[in-house]
Tab-separated table of C-alpha atoms in Angstrom:
chain	number	residue	atom	x	y	z
A	23	MET	CA	124.674	-170.874	52.159
A	24	ALA	CA	121.281	-172.118	54.305
A	25	ASP	CA	120.770	-170.599	57.804
A	26	TRP	CA	121.041	-172.967	60.198
A	27	GLU	CA	118.197	-174.190	62.503
A	28	PHE	CA	119.026	-174.522	66.288
A	29	GLN	CA	116.841	-176.420	68.485
A	30	THR	CA	116.971	-176.929	72.174
A	31	VAL	CA	116.488	-180.885	72.531
A	32	ALA	CA	118.303	-180.381	76.462
A	33	GLY	CA	117.973	-177.540	78.684
A	34	PRO	CA	118.490	-175.127	79.286
A	35	TYR	CA	119.445	-176.072	82.927
A	36	GLY	CA	120.543	-172.439	84.297
A	37	SER	CA	124.027	-173.710	84.384
A	38	PRO	CA	126.184	-174.095	81.667
A	39	THR	CA	126.558	-177.062	79.545
A	40	ASP	CA	129.660	-178.950	77.667
A	41	GLY	CA	131.782	-181.718	76.991
A	42	PRO	CA	129.437	-182.798	74.138
A	43	ALA	CA	130.746	-185.898	72.426
A	44	TRP	CA	128.672	-188.694	70.548
A	45	ASP	CA	129.117	-192.550	71.490
A	46	GLY	CA	127.792	-193.504	68.472
A	47	ALA	CA	123.706	-193.562	69.403
A	48	ALA	CA	123.496	-190.819	71.460
A	49	LEU	CA	125.518	-187.648	72.777
A	50	TRP	CA	126.581	-187.081	76.421
A	51	PHE	CA	127.517	-183.691	77.716
A	52	THR	CA	127.898	-182.719	81.113
A	53	ARG	CA	126.597	-180.080	83.451
A	54	LEU	CA	128.419	-177.852	85.836
A	55	VAL	CA	127.715	-175.528	89.011
A	56	GLU	CA	130.125	-173.281	91.261
A	57	GLN	CA	129.569	-175.957	93.860
A	58	ALA	CA	131.742	-178.206	94.059
A	59	SER	CA	129.942	-180.905	96.678
A	60	SER	CA	126.775	-180.522	94.263
A	61	PRO	CA	124.600	-183.764	92.846
A	62	ASP	CA	124.008	-181.185	89.711
A	63	ASN	CA	127.229	-181.687	89.136
A	64	SER	CA	126.686	-184.281	86.493
A	65	LEU	CA	126.967	-186.331	82.925
A	66	LEU	CA	123.755	-186.802	80.956
A	67	ARG	CA	123.219	-188.457	77.704
A	68	TYR	CA	120.864	-187.525	75.272
A	69	GLU	CA	119.023	-189.761	72.656
A	70	PRO	CA	117.765	-188.592	69.433
A	71	ALA	CA	115.850	-191.706	69.024
A	72	THR	CA	113.946	-191.206	72.228
A	73	GLY	CA	114.142	-187.910	72.949
A	74	GLN	CA	115.400	-188.298	75.938
A	75	THR	CA	117.713	-186.927	78.500
A	76	THR	CA	119.581	-189.236	81.093
A	77	VAL	CA	121.435	-188.151	83.865
A	78	GLU	CA	124.074	-190.745	83.738
A	79	ARG	CA	126.180	-190.027	86.397
A	80	ARG	CA	126.053	-187.174	89.806
A	81	TRP	CA	128.390	-185.811	91.696
A	82	THR	CA	131.352	-185.209	88.740
A	83	HIS	CA	133.696	-183.137	90.046
A	84	ARG	CA	132.807	-180.625	87.813
A	85	THR	CA	133.159	-182.341	85.053
A	86	ALA	CA	134.089	-180.255	81.539
A	87	GLY	CA	135.600	-181.652	78.168
A	88	LEU	CA	134.256	-185.291	76.993
A	89	ALA	CA	136.492	-187.353	75.041
A	90	PHE	CA	135.566	-190.815	73.402
A	91	SER	CA	139.439	-193.112	72.425
A	92	ALA	CA	138.963	-195.112	69.257
A	93	ALA	CA	137.814	-198.021	71.691
A	94	GLY	CA	135.575	-196.277	73.305
A	95	ALA	CA	136.407	-195.722	76.941
A	96	LEU	CA	135.449	-192.519	77.928
A	97	TYR	CA	137.185	-189.593	79.049
A	98	GLY	CA	136.419	-186.247	81.149
A	99	CYS	CA	138.293	-182.808	82.752
A	100	GLN	CA	137.580	-183.002	86.035
A	101	SER	CA	137.816	-179.477	87.097
A	102	ILE	CA	137.736	-179.691	90.607
A	103	CYS	CA	140.102	-182.209	91.312
A	104	ARG	CA	142.428	-180.571	88.779
A	105	ARG	CA	142.806	-184.368	87.064
A	106	VAL	CA	141.574	-186.143	83.349
A	107	VAL	CA	139.272	-189.101	84.526
A	108	ARG	CA	137.730	-192.560	82.604
A	109	PHE	CA	134.548	-192.365	83.326
A	110	ASN	CA	134.234	-196.902	84.022
A	111	PRO	CA	131.196	-198.897	82.449
A	112	ASP	CA	129.966	-200.459	85.878
A	113	GLY	CA	130.553	-196.861	87.401
A	114	SER	CA	133.497	-196.317	88.233
A	115	CYS	CA	136.113	-193.526	87.551
A	116	THR	CA	139.739	-194.027	87.335
A	117	ALA	CA	141.885	-190.975	87.905
A	118	LEU	CA	144.534	-190.938	85.548
A	119	ALA	CA	148.101	-188.858	85.973
A	120	TYR	CA	148.110	-185.673	87.394
A	121	ARG	CA	151.552	-184.232	88.233
A	122	LEU	CA	153.360	-182.717	85.778
A	123	ASP	CA	156.998	-182.576	87.285
A	124	GLY	CA	156.010	-183.016	91.309
A	125	LYS	CA	153.773	-180.200	90.905
A	126	PHE	CA	149.841	-179.348	89.855
A	127	HIS	CA	148.644	-178.806	86.440
A	128	HIS	CA	145.843	-176.651	86.294
A	129	PRO	CA	142.275	-177.394	86.072
A	130	PRO	CA	142.079	-179.649	82.622
A	131	LYS	CA	138.978	-177.615	80.429
A	132	ASP	CA	138.962	-179.897	77.325
A	133	LEU	CA	140.469	-182.648	76.293
A	134	VAL	CA	141.387	-185.304	72.822
A	135	VAL	CA	142.332	-188.856	72.232
A	136	ASP	CA	144.535	-189.918	69.512
A	137	ARG	CA	144.784	-193.380	68.180
A	138	ALA	CA	147.542	-194.065	69.651
A	139	GLY	CA	145.343	-193.884	73.294
A	140	ARG	CA	147.734	-190.286	73.519
A	141	ILE	CA	145.557	-188.185	76.307
A	142	TRP	CA	146.502	-183.989	74.709
A	143	PHE	CA	144.694	-181.426	77.000
A	144	THR	CA	144.200	-178.180	77.939
A	145	ALA	CA	144.831	-177.136	81.651
A	146	PRO	CA	143.919	-172.803	82.168
A	147	ALA	CA	143.647	-171.441	84.988
A	148	TRP	CA	140.323	-170.874	84.776
A	149	GLY	CA	136.521	-171.811	86.588
A	150	PRO	CA	135.282	-170.359	90.399
A	151	PRO	CA	137.439	-171.435	93.590
A	152	VAL	CA	136.125	-174.551	95.451
A	153	PRO	CA	133.750	-173.556	97.991
A	154	GLY	CA	135.653	-174.383	101.785
A	155	GLY	CA	138.981	-175.759	100.245
A	156	LEU	CA	142.131	-174.496	98.703
A	157	ARG	CA	142.711	-171.083	97.286
A	158	ASP	CA	144.338	-170.534	94.133
A	159	HIS	CA	147.146	-169.151	96.014
A	160	GLU	CA	147.595	-171.286	98.748
A	161	LEU	CA	147.938	-174.162	95.561
A	162	GLU	CA	150.698	-171.880	94.095
A	163	PRO	CA	153.556	-173.436	95.579
A	164	TYR	CA	152.201	-176.662	94.746
A	165	THR	CA	151.454	-175.509	91.443
A	166	VAL	CA	153.644	-175.171	87.604
A	167	GLU	CA	153.428	-171.180	86.404
A	168	HIS	CA	152.017	-171.753	83.495
A	169	ASN	CA	149.319	-172.724	81.264
A	170	SER	CA	149.904	-174.835	78.512
A	171	VAL	CA	148.458	-177.984	76.733
A	172	LEU	CA	149.836	-181.149	78.262
A	173	ARG	CA	149.825	-185.336	77.061
A	174	MET	CA	149.825	-187.663	78.691
A	175	ASP	CA	151.185	-191.323	76.630
A	176	SER	CA	148.688	-193.804	77.478
A	177	ALA	CA	145.895	-194.004	79.496
A	178	ASP	CA	147.686	-194.639	83.054
A	179	ARG	CA	147.708	-193.386	86.623
A	180	HIS	CA	151.316	-193.732	86.085
A	181	SER	CA	151.729	-192.077	82.474
A	182	HIS	CA	154.315	-189.897	82.054
A	183	LEU	CA	153.226	-186.296	81.975
A	184	ARG	CA	154.593	-184.053	79.019
A	185	ARG	CA	153.900	-180.140	78.495
A	186	MET	CA	153.334	-179.746	74.957
A	187	THR	CA	153.233	-176.259	74.114
A	188	ARG	CA	154.826	-173.485	75.288
A	189	ASP	CA	153.470	-170.164	73.897
A	190	THR	CA	149.526	-170.755	75.745
A	191	THR	CA	148.822	-168.873	78.210
A	192	ALA	CA	144.874	-169.682	78.176
A	193	PRO	CA	144.536	-172.677	75.930
A	194	THR	CA	140.744	-173.405	76.565
A	195	THR	CA	139.366	-176.379	73.527
A	196	ILE	CA	141.184	-179.098	71.670
A	197	ALA	CA	140.601	-180.724	68.728
A	198	LEU	CA	142.591	-183.358	66.273
A	199	SER	CA	142.305	-183.627	62.468
A	200	PRO	CA	141.408	-185.875	60.657
A	201	ASN	CA	144.532	-187.356	59.364
A	202	GLY	CA	146.274	-186.687	62.909
A	203	GLY	CA	148.614	-184.804	62.396
A	204	THR	CA	147.717	-181.375	63.192
A	205	LEU	CA	146.511	-180.249	66.931
A	206	TYR	CA	143.912	-177.662	66.805
A	207	VAL	CA	144.273	-175.129	70.413
A	208	SER	CA	141.775	-171.987	71.283
A	209	GLU	CA	143.786	-169.290	72.913
A	210	ASP	CA	140.472	-167.709	74.988
A	211	ASN	CA	142.784	-164.827	77.637
A	212	ASP	CA	140.495	-161.937	79.097
A	213	CYS	CA	143.154	-159.864	78.902
A	214	PRO	CA	142.924	-157.377	75.435
A	215	SER	CA	147.325	-157.524	75.485
A	216	LEU	CA	146.650	-161.282	75.080
A	217	PRO	CA	145.892	-163.102	72.002
A	218	ARG	CA	142.343	-164.568	70.967
A	219	GLU	CA	142.974	-167.057	68.131
A	220	LEU	CA	142.904	-170.519	66.807
A	221	ARG	CA	146.025	-171.993	66.492
A	222	ALA	CA	146.619	-174.894	64.626
A	223	TYR	CA	150.056	-176.755	65.095
A	224	PRO	CA	151.740	-179.855	63.599
A	225	ILE	CA	152.748	-182.776	64.753
A	226	LEU	CA	156.234	-183.669	63.939
A	227	ASP	CA	157.792	-187.083	63.431
A	228	ASP	CA	158.750	-187.210	66.844
A	229	GLY	CA	155.445	-186.293	68.738
A	230	THR	CA	156.263	-183.304	69.352
A	231	LEU	CA	154.862	-179.763	68.293
A	232	GLY	CA	155.665	-177.609	65.462
A	233	LEU	CA	155.323	-173.374	65.486
A	234	ALA	CA	151.882	-173.119	65.408
A	235	ALA	CA	150.415	-171.596	62.810
A	236	THR	CA	146.898	-168.711	63.568
A	237	LEU	CA	144.168	-168.774	61.360
A	238	HIS	CA	141.818	-166.283	63.373
A	239	ALA	CA	141.999	-163.551	65.849
A	240	PHE	CA	139.826	-162.076	67.144
A	241	PRO	CA	140.406	-158.655	67.800
A	242	ALA	CA	139.042	-156.270	71.089
A	243	ASP	CA	135.730	-153.619	69.892
A	244	ALA	CA	134.439	-150.511	70.948
A	245	ASN	CA	132.570	-152.605	74.028
A	246	GLY	CA	135.541	-154.727	75.205
A	247	ILE	CA	137.852	-158.160	74.503
A	248	GLN	CA	135.700	-160.194	71.723
A	249	ARG	CA	135.212	-163.821	73.111
A	250	GLY	CA	137.333	-165.795	71.051
A	251	ILE	CA	136.606	-170.063	70.675
A	252	THR	CA	135.602	-171.824	73.208
A	253	GLY	CA	134.772	-175.258	71.724
A	254	ILE	CA	136.001	-176.721	68.230
A	255	CYS	CA	135.067	-179.911	66.210
A	256	VAL	CA	135.765	-181.569	62.448
A	257	ASP	CA	134.179	-182.796	59.845
A	258	THR	CA	135.418	-185.483	57.283
A	259	ASP	CA	136.903	-182.377	54.503
A	260	GLY	CA	138.812	-181.150	57.358
A	261	ASN	CA	137.282	-178.560	57.885
A	262	ILE	CA	136.717	-176.756	61.621
A	263	VAL	CA	133.489	-176.799	62.825
A	264	ALA	CA	133.714	-173.607	66.051
A	265	CYS	CA	131.630	-171.658	68.368
A	266	GLY	CA	132.484	-169.101	70.034
A	267	GLY	CA	131.281	-164.981	70.802
A	268	SER	CA	128.058	-163.681	73.100
A	269	VAL	CA	126.439	-160.899	72.596
A	270	ALA	CA	128.031	-158.239	74.794
A	271	ASN	CA	130.734	-157.671	71.401
A	272	GLY	CA	131.545	-158.335	68.400
A	273	PRO	CA	129.346	-160.283	66.115
A	274	GLY	CA	127.599	-162.334	68.380
A	275	PRO	CA	127.576	-165.726	69.892
A	276	LEU	CA	128.522	-167.986	66.281
A	277	VAL	CA	129.679	-171.110	64.972
A	278	TYR	CA	132.460	-170.883	62.449
A	279	VAL	CA	133.164	-172.398	60.064
A	280	PHE	CA	136.849	-172.399	58.582
A	281	SER	CA	138.153	-174.140	56.478
A	282	PRO	CA	142.195	-176.364	57.369
A	283	ALA	CA	143.819	-173.026	56.176
A	284	GLY	CA	141.716	-170.302	57.781
A	285	ARG	CA	139.572	-169.648	55.823
A	286	VAL	CA	135.672	-168.323	56.976
A	287	LEU	CA	133.977	-170.534	54.973
A	288	GLU	CA	130.243	-170.199	57.334
A	289	THR	CA	128.760	-168.782	60.399
A	290	HIS	CA	125.497	-169.331	61.858
A	291	LEU	CA	124.289	-167.018	64.270
A	292	VAL	CA	123.146	-169.105	67.629
A	293	PRO	CA	120.342	-168.374	69.699
A	294	ALA	CA	122.633	-168.634	72.952
A	295	GLU	CA	125.498	-168.173	74.117
A	296	PRO	CA	127.782	-171.097	73.069
A	297	THR	CA	130.027	-173.130	75.076
A	298	ASN	CA	131.262	-176.327	72.779
A	299	CYS	CA	130.583	-178.032	69.919
A	300	ALA	CA	129.943	-181.870	68.673
A	301	PHE	CA	128.777	-183.955	65.114
A	302	GLY	CA	126.678	-186.827	66.078
A	303	GLY	CA	123.468	-188.357	64.584
A	304	PRO	CA	122.860	-191.356	62.462
A	305	ASP	CA	124.380	-189.998	59.248
A	306	MET	CA	126.728	-187.912	61.459
A	307	ARG	CA	125.158	-184.877	59.916
A	308	SER	CA	123.980	-183.132	63.076
A	309	LEU	CA	126.387	-180.716	65.748
A	310	PHE	CA	125.158	-180.862	68.962
A	311	VAL	CA	125.706	-177.401	70.812
A	312	THR	CA	126.049	-176.648	74.790
A	313	THR	CA	125.472	-173.018	75.694
A	314	THR	CA	126.696	-171.202	79.167
A	315	GLU	CA	122.215	-171.127	80.290
A	316	GLY	CA	122.465	-174.685	79.720
A	317	HIS	CA	120.669	-175.970	76.727
A	318	LEU	CA	121.579	-179.049	74.738
A	319	LEU	CA	120.871	-177.541	70.734
A	320	GLN	CA	120.523	-179.832	67.967
A	321	VAL	CA	121.441	-178.562	64.139
A	322	ALA	CA	119.159	-181.279	62.518
A	323	ASP	CA	121.102	-181.250	58.838
A	324	THR	CA	124.304	-178.774	58.957
A	325	GLY	CA	125.287	-180.215	55.054
A	326	ARG	CA	128.366	-181.317	56.744
A	327	VAL	CA	129.424	-184.803	57.850
A	328	GLY	CA	131.362	-184.931	60.912
A	329	TRP	CA	134.626	-186.606	61.954
A	330	VAL	CA	135.124	-188.919	64.763
A	331	ILE	CA	137.600	-191.566	66.308
A	332	TYR	CA	135.160	-193.747	68.138
A	333	PRO	CA	132.509	-194.854	66.922
A	334	SER	CA	135.183	-195.062	63.136
């Protein structure tokens, strides 16, 4: 197993980057700052052919995760507005369904779109309060009482939202297996009594989720709680590429490669604390990694071929 060489291709921007998603020619990613009204909450696009990074949108309401549908539509998780949105080619933005049983869900963090066009997303209680806006205790009467994976069955603002998990307490990142039969979800709790795990949920014939299998668990060590998985993607063999960890404790900031059964196949030390990852490049062998410090890192050849629903 050769060590990966991580190259900084954009940033650091001084605030977290997240949401990497490949569009066939370039890598989209997000920048997050705490100030809700800041133009630096933005969508960026890095083009390997030119080495240039452009700001495609500003004032994105602290969008974190990004995902393309099979048709090429770009969706994002707006944490400030507590909604999943579609970023339209004309520069407009369409808000999708955001109420579950009449209440707001928690700020969405990460999402994935399946072949049927259904949008699966994590909705934990995360992120800073909105300056000058409602705080969590003020929103509490109008917010669901759980931290779950949710699903909307169409990319429509009137789509019915469904609660898909009842065993999650801090679902963070999410991905689908290449055959669409398994949903991968990470739990990244800050409390020592709650799990920090990578889970695999079978998607049943009726569209519901079966019992989760724990693929990997992160224990606390002498220095405190280990940071769990914060970003995942998959390769064409069905292996899970995941980023997590920190310099504070545990084995450090790493990219892991897990088999579909949870066996650790590889680990690679990252030069900064990673937040999320995605395959890309002309041959889909490159891995792009975002970080808490605002980098976009690239491994030019991972020796693996990434799987994405778009472009096919």
